[in-house]
PDB file of C-alpha atoms in Angstrom:
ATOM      1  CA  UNK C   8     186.845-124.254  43.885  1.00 50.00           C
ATOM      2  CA  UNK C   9     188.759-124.947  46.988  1.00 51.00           C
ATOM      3  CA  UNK C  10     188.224-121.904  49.752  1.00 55.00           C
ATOM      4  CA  UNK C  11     191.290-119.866  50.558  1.00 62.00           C
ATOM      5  CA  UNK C  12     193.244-117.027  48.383  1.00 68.00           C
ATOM      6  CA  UNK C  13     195.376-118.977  46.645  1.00 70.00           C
ATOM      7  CA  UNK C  14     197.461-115.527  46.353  1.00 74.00           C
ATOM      8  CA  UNK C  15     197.694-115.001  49.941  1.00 74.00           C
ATOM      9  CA  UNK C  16     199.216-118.253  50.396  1.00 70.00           C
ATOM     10  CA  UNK C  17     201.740-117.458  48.032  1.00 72.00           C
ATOM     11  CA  UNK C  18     202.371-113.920  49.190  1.00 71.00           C
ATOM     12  CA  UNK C  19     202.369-114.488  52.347  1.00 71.00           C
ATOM     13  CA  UNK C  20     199.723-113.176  55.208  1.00 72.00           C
ATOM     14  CA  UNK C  21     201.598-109.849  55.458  1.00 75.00           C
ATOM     15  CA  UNK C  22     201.457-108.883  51.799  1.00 77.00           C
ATOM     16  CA  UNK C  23     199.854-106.021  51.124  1.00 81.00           C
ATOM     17  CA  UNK C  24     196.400-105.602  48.846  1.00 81.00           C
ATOM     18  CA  UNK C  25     198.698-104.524  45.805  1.00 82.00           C
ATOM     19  CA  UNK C  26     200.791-107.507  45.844  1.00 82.00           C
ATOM     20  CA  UNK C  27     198.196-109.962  46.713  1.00 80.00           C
ATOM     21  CA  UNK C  28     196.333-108.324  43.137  1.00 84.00           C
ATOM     22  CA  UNK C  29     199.273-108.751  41.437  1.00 84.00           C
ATOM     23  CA  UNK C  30     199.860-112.385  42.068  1.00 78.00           C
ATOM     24  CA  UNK C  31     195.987-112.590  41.077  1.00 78.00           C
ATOM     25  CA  UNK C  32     196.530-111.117  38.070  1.00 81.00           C
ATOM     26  CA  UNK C  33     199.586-113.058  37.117  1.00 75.00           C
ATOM     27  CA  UNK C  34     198.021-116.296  37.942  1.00 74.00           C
ATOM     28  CA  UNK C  35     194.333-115.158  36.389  1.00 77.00           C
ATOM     29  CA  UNK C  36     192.435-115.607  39.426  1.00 76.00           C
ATOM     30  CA  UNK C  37     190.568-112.668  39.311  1.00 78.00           C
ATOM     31  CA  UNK C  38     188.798-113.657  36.245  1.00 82.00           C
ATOM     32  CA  UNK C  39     185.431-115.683  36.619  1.00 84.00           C
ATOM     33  CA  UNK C  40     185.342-119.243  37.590  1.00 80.00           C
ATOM     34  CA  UNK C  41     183.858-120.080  34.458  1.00 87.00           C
ATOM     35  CA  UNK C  42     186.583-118.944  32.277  1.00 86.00           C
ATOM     36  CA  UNK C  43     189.319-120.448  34.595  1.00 82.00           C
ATOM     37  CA  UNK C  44     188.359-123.606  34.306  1.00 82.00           C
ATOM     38  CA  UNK C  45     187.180-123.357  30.909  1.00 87.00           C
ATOM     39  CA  UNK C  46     191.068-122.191  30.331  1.00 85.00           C
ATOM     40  CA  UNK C  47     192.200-124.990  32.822  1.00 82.00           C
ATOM     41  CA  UNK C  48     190.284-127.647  30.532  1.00 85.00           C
ATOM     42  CA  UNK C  49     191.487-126.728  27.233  1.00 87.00           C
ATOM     43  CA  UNK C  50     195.477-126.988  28.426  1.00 85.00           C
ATOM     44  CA  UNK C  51     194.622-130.129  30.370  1.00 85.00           C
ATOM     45  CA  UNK C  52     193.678-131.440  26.990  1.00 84.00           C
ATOM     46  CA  UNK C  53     196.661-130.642  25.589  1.00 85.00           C
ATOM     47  CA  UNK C  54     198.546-132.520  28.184  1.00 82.00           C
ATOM     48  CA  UNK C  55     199.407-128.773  30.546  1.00 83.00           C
ATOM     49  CA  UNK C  56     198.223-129.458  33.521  1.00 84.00           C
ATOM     50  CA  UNK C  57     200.499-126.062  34.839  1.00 83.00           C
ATOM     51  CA  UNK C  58     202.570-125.805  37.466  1.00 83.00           C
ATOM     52  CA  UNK C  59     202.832-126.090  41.554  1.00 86.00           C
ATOM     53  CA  UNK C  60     202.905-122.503  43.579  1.00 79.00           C
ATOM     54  CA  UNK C  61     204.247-124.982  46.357  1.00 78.00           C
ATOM     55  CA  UNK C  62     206.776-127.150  44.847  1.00 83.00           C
ATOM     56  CA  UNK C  63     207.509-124.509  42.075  1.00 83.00           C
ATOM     57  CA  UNK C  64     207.584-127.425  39.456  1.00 88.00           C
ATOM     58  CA  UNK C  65     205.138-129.028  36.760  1.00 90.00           C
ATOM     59  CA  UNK C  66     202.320-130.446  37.493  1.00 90.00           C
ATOM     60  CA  UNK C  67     202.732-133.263  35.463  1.00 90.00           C
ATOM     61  CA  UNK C  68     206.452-134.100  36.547  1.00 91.00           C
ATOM     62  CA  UNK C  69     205.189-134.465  39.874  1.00 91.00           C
ATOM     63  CA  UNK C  70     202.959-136.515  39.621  1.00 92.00           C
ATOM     64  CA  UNK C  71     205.055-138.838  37.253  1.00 92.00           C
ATOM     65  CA  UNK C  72     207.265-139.049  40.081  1.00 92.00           C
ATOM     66  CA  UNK C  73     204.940-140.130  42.544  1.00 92.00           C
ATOM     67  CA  UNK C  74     202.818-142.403  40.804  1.00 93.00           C
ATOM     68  CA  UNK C  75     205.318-145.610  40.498  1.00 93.00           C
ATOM     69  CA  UNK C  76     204.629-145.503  44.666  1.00 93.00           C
ATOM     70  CA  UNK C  77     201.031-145.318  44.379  1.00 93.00           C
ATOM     71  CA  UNK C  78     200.665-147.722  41.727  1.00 93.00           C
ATOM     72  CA  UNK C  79     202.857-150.209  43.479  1.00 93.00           C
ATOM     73  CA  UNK C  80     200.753-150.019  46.534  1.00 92.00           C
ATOM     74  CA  UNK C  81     197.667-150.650  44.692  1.00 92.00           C
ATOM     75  CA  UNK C  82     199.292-153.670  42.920  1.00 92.00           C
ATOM     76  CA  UNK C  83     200.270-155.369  46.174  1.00 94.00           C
ATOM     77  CA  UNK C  84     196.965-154.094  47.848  1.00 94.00           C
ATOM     78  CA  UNK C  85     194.710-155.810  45.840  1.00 92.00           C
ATOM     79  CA  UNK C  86     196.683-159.084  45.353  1.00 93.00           C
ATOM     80  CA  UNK C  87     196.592-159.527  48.478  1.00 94.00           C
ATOM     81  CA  UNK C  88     192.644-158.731  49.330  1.00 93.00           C
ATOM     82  CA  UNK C  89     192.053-161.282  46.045  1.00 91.00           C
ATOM     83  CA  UNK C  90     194.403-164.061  47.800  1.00 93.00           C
ATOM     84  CA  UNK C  91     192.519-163.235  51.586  1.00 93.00           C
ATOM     85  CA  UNK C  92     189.158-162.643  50.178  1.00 92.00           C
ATOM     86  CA  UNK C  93     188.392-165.623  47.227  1.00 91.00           C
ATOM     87  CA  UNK C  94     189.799-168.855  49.432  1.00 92.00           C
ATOM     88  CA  UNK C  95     187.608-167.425  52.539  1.00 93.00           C
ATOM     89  CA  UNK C  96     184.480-166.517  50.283  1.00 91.00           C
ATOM     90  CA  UNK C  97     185.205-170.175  48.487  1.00 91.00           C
ATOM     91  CA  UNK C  98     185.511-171.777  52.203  1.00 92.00           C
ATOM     92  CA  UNK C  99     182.305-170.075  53.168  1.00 92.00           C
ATOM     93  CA  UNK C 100     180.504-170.787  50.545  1.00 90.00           C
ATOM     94  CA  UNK C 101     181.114-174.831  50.881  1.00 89.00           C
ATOM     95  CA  UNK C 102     180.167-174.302  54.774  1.00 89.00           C
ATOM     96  CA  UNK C 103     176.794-172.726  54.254  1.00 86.00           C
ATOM     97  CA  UNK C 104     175.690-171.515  57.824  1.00 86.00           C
ATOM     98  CA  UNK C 105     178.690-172.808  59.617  1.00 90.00           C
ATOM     99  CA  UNK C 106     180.630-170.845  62.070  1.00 92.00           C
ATOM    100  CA  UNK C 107     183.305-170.430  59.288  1.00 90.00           C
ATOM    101  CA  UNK C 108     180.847-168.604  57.154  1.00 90.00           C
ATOM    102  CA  UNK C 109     179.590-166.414  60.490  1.00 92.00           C
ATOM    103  CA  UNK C 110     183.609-165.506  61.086  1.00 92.00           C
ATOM    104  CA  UNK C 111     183.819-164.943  57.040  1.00 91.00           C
ATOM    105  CA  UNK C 112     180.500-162.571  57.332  1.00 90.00           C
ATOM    106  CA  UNK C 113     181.951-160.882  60.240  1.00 92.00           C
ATOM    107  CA  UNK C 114     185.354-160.197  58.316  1.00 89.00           C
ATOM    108  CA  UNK C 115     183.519-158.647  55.113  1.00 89.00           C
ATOM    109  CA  UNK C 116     181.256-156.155  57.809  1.00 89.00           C
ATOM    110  CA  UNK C 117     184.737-155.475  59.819  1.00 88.00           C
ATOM    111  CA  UNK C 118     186.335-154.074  56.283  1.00 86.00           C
ATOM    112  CA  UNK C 119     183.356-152.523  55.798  1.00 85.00           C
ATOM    113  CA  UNK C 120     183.267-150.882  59.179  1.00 88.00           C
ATOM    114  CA  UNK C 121     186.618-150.242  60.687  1.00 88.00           C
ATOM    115  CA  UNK C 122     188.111-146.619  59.135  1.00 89.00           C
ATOM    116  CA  UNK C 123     191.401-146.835  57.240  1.00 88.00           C
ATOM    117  CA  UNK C 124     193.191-144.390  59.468  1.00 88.00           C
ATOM    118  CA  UNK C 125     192.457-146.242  62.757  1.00 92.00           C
ATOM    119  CA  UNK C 126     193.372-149.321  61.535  1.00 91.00           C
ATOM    120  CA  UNK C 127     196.805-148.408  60.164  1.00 90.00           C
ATOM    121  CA  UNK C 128     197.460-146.655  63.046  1.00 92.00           C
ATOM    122  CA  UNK C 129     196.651-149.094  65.213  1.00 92.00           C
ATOM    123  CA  UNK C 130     198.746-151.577  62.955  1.00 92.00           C
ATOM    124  CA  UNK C 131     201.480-149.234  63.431  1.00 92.00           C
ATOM    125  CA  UNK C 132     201.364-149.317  67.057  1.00 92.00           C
ATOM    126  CA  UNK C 133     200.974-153.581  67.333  1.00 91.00           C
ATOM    127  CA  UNK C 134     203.720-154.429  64.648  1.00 90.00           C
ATOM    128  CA  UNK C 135     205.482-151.233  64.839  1.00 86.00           C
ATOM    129  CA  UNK C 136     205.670-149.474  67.887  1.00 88.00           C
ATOM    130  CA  UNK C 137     205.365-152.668  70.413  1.00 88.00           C
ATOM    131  CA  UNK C 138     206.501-155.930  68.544  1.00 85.00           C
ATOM    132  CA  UNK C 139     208.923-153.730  65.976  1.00 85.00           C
ATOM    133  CA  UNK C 140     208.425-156.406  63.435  1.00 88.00           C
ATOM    134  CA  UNK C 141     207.789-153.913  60.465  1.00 87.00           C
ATOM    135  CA  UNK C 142     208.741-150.580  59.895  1.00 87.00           C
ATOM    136  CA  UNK C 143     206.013-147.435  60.843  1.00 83.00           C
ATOM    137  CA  UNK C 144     206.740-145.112  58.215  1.00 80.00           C
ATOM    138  CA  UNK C 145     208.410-145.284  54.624  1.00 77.00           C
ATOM    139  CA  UNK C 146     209.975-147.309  51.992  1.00 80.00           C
ATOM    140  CA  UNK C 147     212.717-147.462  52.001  1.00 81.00           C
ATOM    141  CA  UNK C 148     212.719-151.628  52.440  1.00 83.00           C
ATOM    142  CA  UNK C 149     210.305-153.762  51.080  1.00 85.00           C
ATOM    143  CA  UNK C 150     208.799-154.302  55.316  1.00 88.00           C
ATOM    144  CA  UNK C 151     207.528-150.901  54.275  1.00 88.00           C
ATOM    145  CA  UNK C 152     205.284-151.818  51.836  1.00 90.00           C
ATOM    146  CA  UNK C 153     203.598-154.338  54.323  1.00 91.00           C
ATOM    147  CA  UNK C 154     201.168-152.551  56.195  1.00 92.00           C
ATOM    148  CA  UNK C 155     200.339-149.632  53.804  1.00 93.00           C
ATOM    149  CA  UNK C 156     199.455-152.690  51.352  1.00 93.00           C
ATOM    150  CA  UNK C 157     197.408-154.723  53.708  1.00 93.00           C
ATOM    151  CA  UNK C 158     195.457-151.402  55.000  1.00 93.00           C
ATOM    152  CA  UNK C 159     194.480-150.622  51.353  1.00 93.00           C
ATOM    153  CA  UNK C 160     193.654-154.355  50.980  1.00 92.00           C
ATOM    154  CA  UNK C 161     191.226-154.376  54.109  1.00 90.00           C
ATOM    155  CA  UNK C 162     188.855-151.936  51.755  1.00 86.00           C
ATOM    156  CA  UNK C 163     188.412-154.633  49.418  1.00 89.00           C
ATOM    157  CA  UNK C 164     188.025-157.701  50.954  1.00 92.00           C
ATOM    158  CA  UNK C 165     184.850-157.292  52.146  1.00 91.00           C
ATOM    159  CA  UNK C 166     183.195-156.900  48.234  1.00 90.00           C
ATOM    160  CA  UNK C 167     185.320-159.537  46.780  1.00 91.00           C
ATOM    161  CA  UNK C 168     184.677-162.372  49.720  1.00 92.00           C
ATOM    162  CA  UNK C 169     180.775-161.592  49.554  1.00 91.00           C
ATOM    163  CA  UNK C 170     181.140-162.026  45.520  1.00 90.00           C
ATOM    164  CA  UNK C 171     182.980-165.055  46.116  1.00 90.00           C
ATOM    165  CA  UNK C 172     180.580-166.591  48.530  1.00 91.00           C
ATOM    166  CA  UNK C 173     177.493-165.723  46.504  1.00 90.00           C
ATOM    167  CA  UNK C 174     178.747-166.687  42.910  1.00 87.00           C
ATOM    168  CA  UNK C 175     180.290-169.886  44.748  1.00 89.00           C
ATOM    169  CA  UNK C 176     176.422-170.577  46.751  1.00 89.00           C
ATOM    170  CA  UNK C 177     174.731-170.114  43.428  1.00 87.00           C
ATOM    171  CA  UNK C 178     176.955-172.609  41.450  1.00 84.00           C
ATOM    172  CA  UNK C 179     177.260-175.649  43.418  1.00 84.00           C
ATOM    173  CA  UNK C 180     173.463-175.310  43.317  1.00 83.00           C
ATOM    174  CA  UNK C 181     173.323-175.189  39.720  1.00 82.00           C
ATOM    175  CA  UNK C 182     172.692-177.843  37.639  1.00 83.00           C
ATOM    176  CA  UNK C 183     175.800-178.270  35.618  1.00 82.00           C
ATOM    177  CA  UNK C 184     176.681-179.283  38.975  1.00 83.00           C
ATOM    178  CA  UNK C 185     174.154-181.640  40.217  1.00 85.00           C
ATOM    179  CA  UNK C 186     175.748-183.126  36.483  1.00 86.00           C
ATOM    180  CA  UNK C 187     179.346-183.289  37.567  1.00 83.00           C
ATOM    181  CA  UNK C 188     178.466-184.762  40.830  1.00 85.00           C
ATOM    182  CA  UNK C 189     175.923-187.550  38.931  1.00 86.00           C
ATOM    183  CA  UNK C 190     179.534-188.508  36.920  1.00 84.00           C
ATOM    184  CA  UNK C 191     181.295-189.310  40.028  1.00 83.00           C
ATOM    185  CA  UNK C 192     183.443-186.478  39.299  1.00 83.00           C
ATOM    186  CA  UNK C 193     185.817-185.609  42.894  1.00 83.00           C
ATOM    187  CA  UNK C 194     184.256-182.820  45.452  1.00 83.00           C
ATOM    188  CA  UNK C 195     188.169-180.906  44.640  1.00 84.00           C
ATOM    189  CA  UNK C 196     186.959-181.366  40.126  1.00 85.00           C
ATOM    190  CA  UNK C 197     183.248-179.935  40.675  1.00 85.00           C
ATOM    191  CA  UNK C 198     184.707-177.205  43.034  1.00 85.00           C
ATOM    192  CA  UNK C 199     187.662-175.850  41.336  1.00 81.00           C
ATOM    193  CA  UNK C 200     186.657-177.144  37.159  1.00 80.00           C
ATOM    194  CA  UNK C 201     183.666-176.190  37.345  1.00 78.00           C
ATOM    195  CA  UNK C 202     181.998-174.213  39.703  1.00 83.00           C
ATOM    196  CA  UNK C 203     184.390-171.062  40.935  1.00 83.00           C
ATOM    197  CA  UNK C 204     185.467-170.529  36.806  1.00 79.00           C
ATOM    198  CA  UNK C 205     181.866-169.493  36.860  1.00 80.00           C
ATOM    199  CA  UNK C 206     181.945-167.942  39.903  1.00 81.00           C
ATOM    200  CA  UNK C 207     185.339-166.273  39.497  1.00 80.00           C
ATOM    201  CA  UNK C 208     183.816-164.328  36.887  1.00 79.00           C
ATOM    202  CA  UNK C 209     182.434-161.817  38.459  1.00 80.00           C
ATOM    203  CA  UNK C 210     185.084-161.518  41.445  1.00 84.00           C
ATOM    204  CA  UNK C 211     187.967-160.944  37.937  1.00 81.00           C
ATOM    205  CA  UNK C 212     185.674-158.247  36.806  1.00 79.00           C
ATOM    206  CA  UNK C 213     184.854-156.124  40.050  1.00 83.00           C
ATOM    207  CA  UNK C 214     188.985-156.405  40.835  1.00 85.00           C
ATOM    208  CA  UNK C 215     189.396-153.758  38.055  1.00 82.00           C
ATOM    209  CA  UNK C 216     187.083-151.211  40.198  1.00 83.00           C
ATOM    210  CA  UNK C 217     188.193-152.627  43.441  1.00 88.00           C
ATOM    211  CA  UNK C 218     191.921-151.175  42.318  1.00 87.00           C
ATOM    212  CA  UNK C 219     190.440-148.176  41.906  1.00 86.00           C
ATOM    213  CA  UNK C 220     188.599-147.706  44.940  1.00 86.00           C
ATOM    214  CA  UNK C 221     192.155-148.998  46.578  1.00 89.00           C
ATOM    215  CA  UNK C 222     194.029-146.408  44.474  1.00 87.00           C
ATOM    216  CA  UNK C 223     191.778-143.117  45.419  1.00 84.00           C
ATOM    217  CA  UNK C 224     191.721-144.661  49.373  1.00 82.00           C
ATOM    218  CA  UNK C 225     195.817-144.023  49.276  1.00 87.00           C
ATOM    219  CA  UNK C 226     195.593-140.224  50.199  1.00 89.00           C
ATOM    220  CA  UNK C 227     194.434-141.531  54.367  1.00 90.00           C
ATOM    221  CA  UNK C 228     196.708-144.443  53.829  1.00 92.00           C
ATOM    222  CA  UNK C 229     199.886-142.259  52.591  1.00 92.00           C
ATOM    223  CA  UNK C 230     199.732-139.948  55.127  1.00 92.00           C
ATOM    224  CA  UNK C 231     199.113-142.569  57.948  1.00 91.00           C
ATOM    225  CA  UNK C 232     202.446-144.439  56.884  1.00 92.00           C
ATOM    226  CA  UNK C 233     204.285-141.281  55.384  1.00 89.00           C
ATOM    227  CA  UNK C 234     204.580-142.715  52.107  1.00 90.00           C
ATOM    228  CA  UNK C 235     205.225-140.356  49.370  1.00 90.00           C
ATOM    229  CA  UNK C 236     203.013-141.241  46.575  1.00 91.00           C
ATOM    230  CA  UNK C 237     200.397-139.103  44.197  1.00 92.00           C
ATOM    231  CA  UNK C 238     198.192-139.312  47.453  1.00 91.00           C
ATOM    232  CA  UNK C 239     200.118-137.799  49.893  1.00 92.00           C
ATOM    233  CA  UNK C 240     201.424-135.014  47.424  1.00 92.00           C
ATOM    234  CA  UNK C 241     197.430-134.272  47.323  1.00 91.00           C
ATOM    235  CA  UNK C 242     197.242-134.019  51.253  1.00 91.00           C
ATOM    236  CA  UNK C 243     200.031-131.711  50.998  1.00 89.00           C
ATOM    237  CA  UNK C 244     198.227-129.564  48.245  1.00 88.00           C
ATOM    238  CA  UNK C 245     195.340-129.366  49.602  1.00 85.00           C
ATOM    239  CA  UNK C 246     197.042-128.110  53.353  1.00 81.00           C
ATOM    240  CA  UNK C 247     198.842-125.147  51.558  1.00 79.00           C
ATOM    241  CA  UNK C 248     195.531-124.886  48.810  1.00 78.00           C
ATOM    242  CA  UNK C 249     197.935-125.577  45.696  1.00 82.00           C
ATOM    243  CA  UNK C 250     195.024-125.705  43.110  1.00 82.00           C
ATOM    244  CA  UNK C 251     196.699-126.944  40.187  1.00 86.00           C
ATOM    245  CA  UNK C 252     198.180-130.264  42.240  1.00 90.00           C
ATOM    246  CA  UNK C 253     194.752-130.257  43.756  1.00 89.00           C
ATOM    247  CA  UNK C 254     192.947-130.603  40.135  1.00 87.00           C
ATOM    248  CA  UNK C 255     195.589-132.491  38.325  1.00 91.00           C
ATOM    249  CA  UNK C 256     195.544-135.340  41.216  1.00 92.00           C
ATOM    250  CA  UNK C 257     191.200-135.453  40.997  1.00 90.00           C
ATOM    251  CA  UNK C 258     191.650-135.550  37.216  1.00 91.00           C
ATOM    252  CA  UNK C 259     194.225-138.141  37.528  1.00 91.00           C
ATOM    253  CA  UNK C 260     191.696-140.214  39.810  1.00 90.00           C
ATOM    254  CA  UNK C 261     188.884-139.904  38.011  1.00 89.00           C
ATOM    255  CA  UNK C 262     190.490-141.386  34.741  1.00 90.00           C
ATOM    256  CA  UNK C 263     192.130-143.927  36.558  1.00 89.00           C
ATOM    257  CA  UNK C 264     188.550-145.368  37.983  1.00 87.00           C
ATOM    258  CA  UNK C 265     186.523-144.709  34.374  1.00 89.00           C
ATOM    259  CA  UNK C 266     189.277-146.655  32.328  1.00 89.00           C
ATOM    260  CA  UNK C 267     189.268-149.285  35.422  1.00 86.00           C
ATOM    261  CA  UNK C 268     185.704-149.186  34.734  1.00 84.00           C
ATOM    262  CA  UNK C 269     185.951-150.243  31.085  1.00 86.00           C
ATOM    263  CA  UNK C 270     188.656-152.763  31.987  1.00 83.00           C
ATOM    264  CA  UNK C 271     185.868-154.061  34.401  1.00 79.00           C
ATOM    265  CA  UNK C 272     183.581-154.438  31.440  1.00 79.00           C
ATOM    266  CA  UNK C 273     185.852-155.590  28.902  1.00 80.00           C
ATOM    267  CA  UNK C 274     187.242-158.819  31.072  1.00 75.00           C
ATOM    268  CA  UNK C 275     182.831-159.329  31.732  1.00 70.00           C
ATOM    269  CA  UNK C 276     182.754-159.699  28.565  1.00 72.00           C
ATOM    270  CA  UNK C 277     185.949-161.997  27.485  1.00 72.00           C
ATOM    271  CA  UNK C 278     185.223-164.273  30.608  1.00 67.00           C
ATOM    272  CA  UNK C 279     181.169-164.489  30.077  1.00 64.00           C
ATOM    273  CA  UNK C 280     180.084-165.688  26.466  1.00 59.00           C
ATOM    274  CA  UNK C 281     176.579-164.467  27.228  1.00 60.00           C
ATOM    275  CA  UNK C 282     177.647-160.696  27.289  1.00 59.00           C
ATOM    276  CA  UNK C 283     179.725-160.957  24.406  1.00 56.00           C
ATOM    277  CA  UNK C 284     176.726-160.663  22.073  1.00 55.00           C
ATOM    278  CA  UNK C 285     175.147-157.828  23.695  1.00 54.00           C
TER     279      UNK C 285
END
């Protein structure tokens, strides 16, 4: 459990003991931790996930309001690393050693490297603040969803260009290909027919879990760009210690990734014939 009295937050810090045991009482927080969440689980199977102490709504309503904004974000986020990330890890791959595959390398350890917060910020400050190209904050225009998106993006590029680049490296050395090439078949045929829809295989599947790694990144990103989504409604939980937001947003998460997960494994299996039989 979070640290804090979640009933001093709500009676304020000059409540006295008797009030701040009442609210504990009301809410059942002065009943083991076992049983609360035991009590918690049972009407978060049932679809209760209770209500805010901070917004003084339910749970559930608010995050059905902000998750259109999240999910959008994640949408746009991780087109955009697949159309950055699989024509750069292609282009690498075909320049083996080349300073395009040393400037591709360096991109996949930059995403890797730079933090999320620093480099929205210092997006904000280049297209924002100094060239005023795009807005800083919001979204209320579609300019809005620009940098949020391409911040969220940056996480994933670097997993989905090395993919690329390694699936691509190990099929044009493969010997269906040596065959295509022995045909006469065109450098574009062998690259494109036949060796990235085996390569691509791979790169489909981990796109599922990249989205999800995007999607539980949006809290840093949110709050950067003041975008009102499921993540920053958990930054503001978490600030003022509203518990129920706080659980109902990790819950929310961690089904999100698992049935990414198995989305993951299911398009494995539809694109790869081997794994079908296992």
């Amino acid at each position: 459990r979070l640290s804090g009295n979640l009933a001093i937050n709500i009676a304020g810090p000059d409540a006295s003991p008797e009030a701040v045991a009442k609210i504990e009482r009301e809410l059942g927080l002065d009943r083991p931790l076992p049983v609360q969440f035991l009590d918690w689980a049972g009407r978060a199977a049932r679809g209760d996930l209770g209500s805010s102490y901070l917004f003084h709504e339910r749970v559930s309503s608010l995050i059905a309001s902000h998750l259109p904004v999240t999910l959008t974000l994640g949408v746009i986020a991780i087109a955009i690393a697949v159309a950055i990330a699989v024509p750069l890890g292609i282009v690498a791959a075909l320049n083996e050693g080349s300073p395009i595959d040393t400037a591709a390398g360096m991109i996949a350890l930059a995403g890797q490297a730079v933090p999320s917060f620093w480099l929205g910020l210092m997006l904000i400050l280049w297209f924002g603040v100094d060239l005023r190209w795009l807005p800083i904050a919001g979204l209320e225009t579609w300019q809005g969803y620009v940098l949020p998106s391409f911040v969220l993006a940056f996480v994933a590029i670097p997993v989905m260009l090395r993919m690329t680049r390694s699936g691509m490296v190990d099929a044009m050395g493969s010997d269906y290909v040596r065959t295509a090439r022995a045909k006469g078949l065109s450098r574009a045929a062998i690259v494109l027919k036949h060796a990235f829809r085996n390569a691509a295989m791979p790169v489909v599947a981990v796109s599922a879990v990249q989205l999800g790694f995007i999607l539980g990144g949006s809290v840093v990103v949110e709050v950067v760009f003041n975008v009102r989504g499921v993540g920053y409604l958990a930054w503001e939980s978490i600030g003022k210690g509203d518990f129920p937001v706080i659980q109902a947003v990790v819950l929310l998460f961690a089904v999100i990734f698992v049935g990414l997960t198995l989305i993951s494994d299911l398009f494995g299996a539809v694109l790869d014939p081997r794994l079908r039989g296992r």
